[in-house]
Amino acid sequence: MNKIDLLEGFIIGIIASILGSYLFITFFTDFDFINGIKIMQFEGKLGKIITLGSILDLVVFGILLKLNKELMARGVVLAVIVMTIVSLFI
């Protein structure tokens, strides 16, 4: 059961990062999501967008800790670490 909670937290963390990136691109740029991703990748700023999208993971982490879901919160931290490594290679 512990591995399932960790996996659920990881998936929640990845979804929160993607949602945060989507919200940042749609609200703070003039592009839609797909074109914004392509343009930011061309300009070399995609890693920064992913990093800003990961701010939403902080909120999810706090909520999970408040609900006493420590293993799911660990999964969110693992998702942030994976997203950091991915953004280094983009």
JSON list of C-alpha atoms in Angstrom, two decimals:
[
{"chain": "A", "resi": 1, "resn": "MET", "atom": "CA", "xyz": [0.00, 0.00, 0.00]},
{"chain": "A", "resi": 2, "resn": "ASN", "atom": "CA", "xyz": [2.91, 2.36, 0.63]},
{"chain": "A", "resi": 3, "resn": "LYS", "atom": "CA", "xyz": [4.14, 2.20, -2.94]},
{"chain": "A", "resi": 4, "resn": "ILE", "atom": "CA", "xyz": [0.68, 3.02, -4.26]},
{"chain": "A", "resi": 5, "resn": "ASP", "atom": "CA", "xyz": [0.50, 6.15, -2.09]},
{"chain": "A", "resi": 6, "resn": "LEU", "atom": "CA", "xyz": [3.94, 7.21, -3.27]},
{"chain": "A", "resi": 7, "resn": "LEU", "atom": "CA", "xyz": [2.92, 6.66, -6.90]},
{"chain": "A", "resi": 8, "resn": "GLU", "atom": "CA", "xyz": [-0.32, 8.60, -6.42]},
{"chain": "A", "resi": 9, "resn": "GLY", "atom": "CA", "xyz": [1.64, 11.48, -4.92]},
{"chain": "A", "resi": 10, "resn": "PHE", "atom": "CA", "xyz": [4.08, 11.37, -7.84]},
{"chain": "A", "resi": 11, "resn": "ILE", "atom": "CA", "xyz": [1.24, 11.51, -10.37]},
{"chain": "A", "resi": 12, "resn": "ILE", "atom": "CA", "xyz": [-0.44, 14.34, -8.46]},
{"chain": "A", "resi": 13, "resn": "GLY", "atom": "CA", "xyz": [2.87, 16.23, -8.45]},
{"chain": "A", "resi": 14, "resn": "ILE", "atom": "CA", "xyz": [3.37, 15.85, -12.19]},
{"chain": "A", "resi": 15, "resn": "ILE", "atom": "CA", "xyz": [-0.20, 16.93, -12.90]},
{"chain": "A", "resi": 16, "resn": "ALA", "atom": "CA", "xyz": [0.19, 19.93, -10.60]},
{"chain": "A", "resi": 17, "resn": "SER", "atom": "CA", "xyz": [3.39, 20.97, -12.40]},
{"chain": "A", "resi": 18, "resn": "ILE", "atom": "CA", "xyz": [1.74, 20.71, -15.79]},
{"chain": "A", "resi": 19, "resn": "LEU", "atom": "CA", "xyz": [-1.29, 22.63, -14.53]},
{"chain": "A", "resi": 20, "resn": "GLY", "atom": "CA", "xyz": [0.95, 25.33, -13.05]},
{"chain": "A", "resi": 21, "resn": "SER", "atom": "CA", "xyz": [2.84, 25.65, -16.33]},
{"chain": "A", "resi": 22, "resn": "TYR", "atom": "CA", "xyz": [-0.45, 25.86, -18.22]},
{"chain": "A", "resi": 23, "resn": "LEU", "atom": "CA", "xyz": [-1.77, 28.57, -15.93]},
{"chain": "A", "resi": 24, "resn": "PHE", "atom": "CA", "xyz": [1.45, 30.57, -16.18]},
{"chain": "A", "resi": 25, "resn": "ILE", "atom": "CA", "xyz": [1.56, 30.44, -19.98]},
{"chain": "A", "resi": 26, "resn": "THR", "atom": "CA", "xyz": [-2.11, 31.29, -20.46]},
{"chain": "A", "resi": 27, "resn": "PHE", "atom": "CA", "xyz": [-2.27, 34.12, -17.91]},
{"chain": "A", "resi": 28, "resn": "PHE", "atom": "CA", "xyz": [1.13, 35.77, -18.26]},
{"chain": "A", "resi": 29, "resn": "THR", "atom": "CA", "xyz": [1.91, 35.39, -21.97]},
{"chain": "A", "resi": 30, "resn": "ASP", "atom": "CA", "xyz": [0.02, 36.14, -25.16]},
{"chain": "A", "resi": 31, "resn": "PHE", "atom": "CA", "xyz": [0.29, 32.56, -26.42]},
{"chain": "A", "resi": 32, "resn": "ASP", "atom": "CA", "xyz": [-1.94, 29.54, -26.05]},
{"chain": "A", "resi": 33, "resn": "PHE", "atom": "CA", "xyz": [-0.46, 26.52, -24.27]},
{"chain": "A", "resi": 34, "resn": "ILE", "atom": "CA", "xyz": [0.92, 24.49, -27.20]},
{"chain": "A", "resi": 35, "resn": "ASN", "atom": "CA", "xyz": [2.35, 27.47, -29.08]},
{"chain": "A", "resi": 36, "resn": "GLY", "atom": "CA", "xyz": [3.71, 28.90, -25.84]},
{"chain": "A", "resi": 37, "resn": "ILE", "atom": "CA", "xyz": [5.56, 25.65, -25.11]},
{"chain": "A", "resi": 38, "resn": "LYS", "atom": "CA", "xyz": [7.05, 25.62, -28.61]},
{"chain": "A", "resi": 39, "resn": "ILE", "atom": "CA", "xyz": [8.12, 29.26, -28.45]},
{"chain": "A", "resi": 40, "resn": "MET", "atom": "CA", "xyz": [9.57, 28.94, -24.96]},
{"chain": "A", "resi": 41, "resn": "GLN", "atom": "CA", "xyz": [11.51, 25.85, -26.02]},
{"chain": "A", "resi": 42, "resn": "PHE", "atom": "CA", "xyz": [12.86, 27.72, -29.05]},
{"chain": "A", "resi": 43, "resn": "GLU", "atom": "CA", "xyz": [13.92, 30.64, -26.84]},
{"chain": "A", "resi": 44, "resn": "GLY", "atom": "CA", "xyz": [15.47, 28.28, -24.28]},
{"chain": "A", "resi": 45, "resn": "LYS", "atom": "CA", "xyz": [13.08, 29.24, -21.47]},
{"chain": "A", "resi": 46, "resn": "LEU", "atom": "CA", "xyz": [11.13, 26.01, -21.14]},
{"chain": "A", "resi": 47, "resn": "GLY", "atom": "CA", "xyz": [13.03, 24.93, -18.04]},
{"chain": "A", "resi": 48, "resn": "LYS", "atom": "CA", "xyz": [12.08, 28.18, -16.35]},
{"chain": "A", "resi": 49, "resn": "ILE", "atom": "CA", "xyz": [8.41, 27.65, -17.23]},
{"chain": "A", "resi": 50, "resn": "ILE", "atom": "CA", "xyz": [8.53, 24.14, -15.75]},
{"chain": "A", "resi": 51, "resn": "THR", "atom": "CA", "xyz": [10.14, 25.57, -12.61]},
{"chain": "A", "resi": 52, "resn": "LEU", "atom": "CA", "xyz": [7.43, 28.21, -12.25]},
{"chain": "A", "resi": 53, "resn": "GLY", "atom": "CA", "xyz": [4.80, 25.53, -12.80]},
{"chain": "A", "resi": 54, "resn": "SER", "atom": "CA", "xyz": [6.26, 23.55, -9.91]},
{"chain": "A", "resi": 55, "resn": "ILE", "atom": "CA", "xyz": [5.27, 26.29, -7.48]},
{"chain": "A", "resi": 56, "resn": "LEU", "atom": "CA", "xyz": [1.80, 24.73, -7.48]},
{"chain": "A", "resi": 57, "resn": "ASP", "atom": "CA", "xyz": [3.43, 21.56, -6.09]},
{"chain": "A", "resi": 58, "resn": "LEU", "atom": "CA", "xyz": [4.24, 23.50, -2.94]},
{"chain": "A", "resi": 59, "resn": "VAL", "atom": "CA", "xyz": [0.54, 24.08, -2.35]},
{"chain": "A", "resi": 60, "resn": "VAL", "atom": "CA", "xyz": [-0.27, 20.42, -2.99]},
{"chain": "A", "resi": 61, "resn": "PHE", "atom": "CA", "xyz": [2.54, 19.38, -0.64]},
{"chain": "A", "resi": 62, "resn": "GLY", "atom": "CA", "xyz": [1.14, 21.56, 2.14]},
{"chain": "A", "resi": 63, "resn": "ILE", "atom": "CA", "xyz": [-2.39, 20.23, 1.65]},
{"chain": "A", "resi": 64, "resn": "LEU", "atom": "CA", "xyz": [-1.20, 16.62, 1.75]},
{"chain": "A", "resi": 65, "resn": "LEU", "atom": "CA", "xyz": [0.76, 17.23, 4.93]},
{"chain": "A", "resi": 66, "resn": "LYS", "atom": "CA", "xyz": [-2.28, 18.88, 6.50]},
{"chain": "A", "resi": 67, "resn": "LEU", "atom": "CA", "xyz": [-4.32, 15.75, 5.63]},
{"chain": "A", "resi": 68, "resn": "ASN", "atom": "CA", "xyz": [-1.64, 13.46, 7.17]},
{"chain": "A", "resi": 69, "resn": "LYS", "atom": "CA", "xyz": [-0.75, 11.89, 3.81]},
{"chain": "A", "resi": 70, "resn": "GLU", "atom": "CA", "xyz": [3.00, 11.85, 4.31]},
{"chain": "A", "resi": 71, "resn": "LEU", "atom": "CA", "xyz": [3.78, 9.21, 1.67]},
{"chain": "A", "resi": 72, "resn": "MET", "atom": "CA", "xyz": [1.77, 11.06, -0.94]},
{"chain": "A", "resi": 73, "resn": "ALA", "atom": "CA", "xyz": [3.64, 14.24, 0.01]},
{"chain": "A", "resi": 74, "resn": "ARG", "atom": "CA", "xyz": [6.90, 12.33, -0.54]},
{"chain": "A", "resi": 75, "resn": "GLY", "atom": "CA", "xyz": [5.62, 11.43, -4.00]},
{"chain": "A", "resi": 76, "resn": "VAL", "atom": "CA", "xyz": [5.07, 15.11, -4.74]},
{"chain": "A", "resi": 77, "resn": "VAL", "atom": "CA", "xyz": [8.65, 15.85, -3.67]},
{"chain": "A", "resi": 78, "resn": "LEU", "atom": "CA", "xyz": [9.84, 13.02, -5.93]},
{"chain": "A", "resi": 79, "resn": "ALA", "atom": "CA", "xyz": [7.89, 14.58, -8.81]},
{"chain": "A", "resi": 80, "resn": "VAL", "atom": "CA", "xyz": [9.58, 17.93, -8.19]},
{"chain": "A", "resi": 81, "resn": "ILE", "atom": "CA", "xyz": [12.99, 16.23, -8.23]},
{"chain": "A", "resi": 82, "resn": "VAL", "atom": "CA", "xyz": [12.16, 14.45, -11.50]},
{"chain": "A", "resi": 83, "resn": "MET", "atom": "CA", "xyz": [10.86, 17.67, -13.06]},
{"chain": "A", "resi": 84, "resn": "THR", "atom": "CA", "xyz": [14.07, 19.43, -12.00]},
{"chain": "A", "resi": 85, "resn": "ILE", "atom": "CA", "xyz": [16.20, 16.79, -13.67]},
{"chain": "A", "resi": 86, "resn": "VAL", "atom": "CA", "xyz": [14.05, 16.93, -16.81]},
{"chain": "A", "resi": 87, "resn": "SER", "atom": "CA", "xyz": [14.30, 20.73, -16.96]},
{"chain": "A", "resi": 88, "resn": "LEU", "atom": "CA", "xyz": [18.10, 20.48, -16.78]},
{"chain": "A", "resi": 89, "resn": "PHE", "atom": "CA", "xyz": [18.18, 18.47, -19.99]},
{"chain": "A", "resi": 90, "resn": "ILE", "atom": "CA", "xyz": [15.62, 20.50, -21.97]}
]
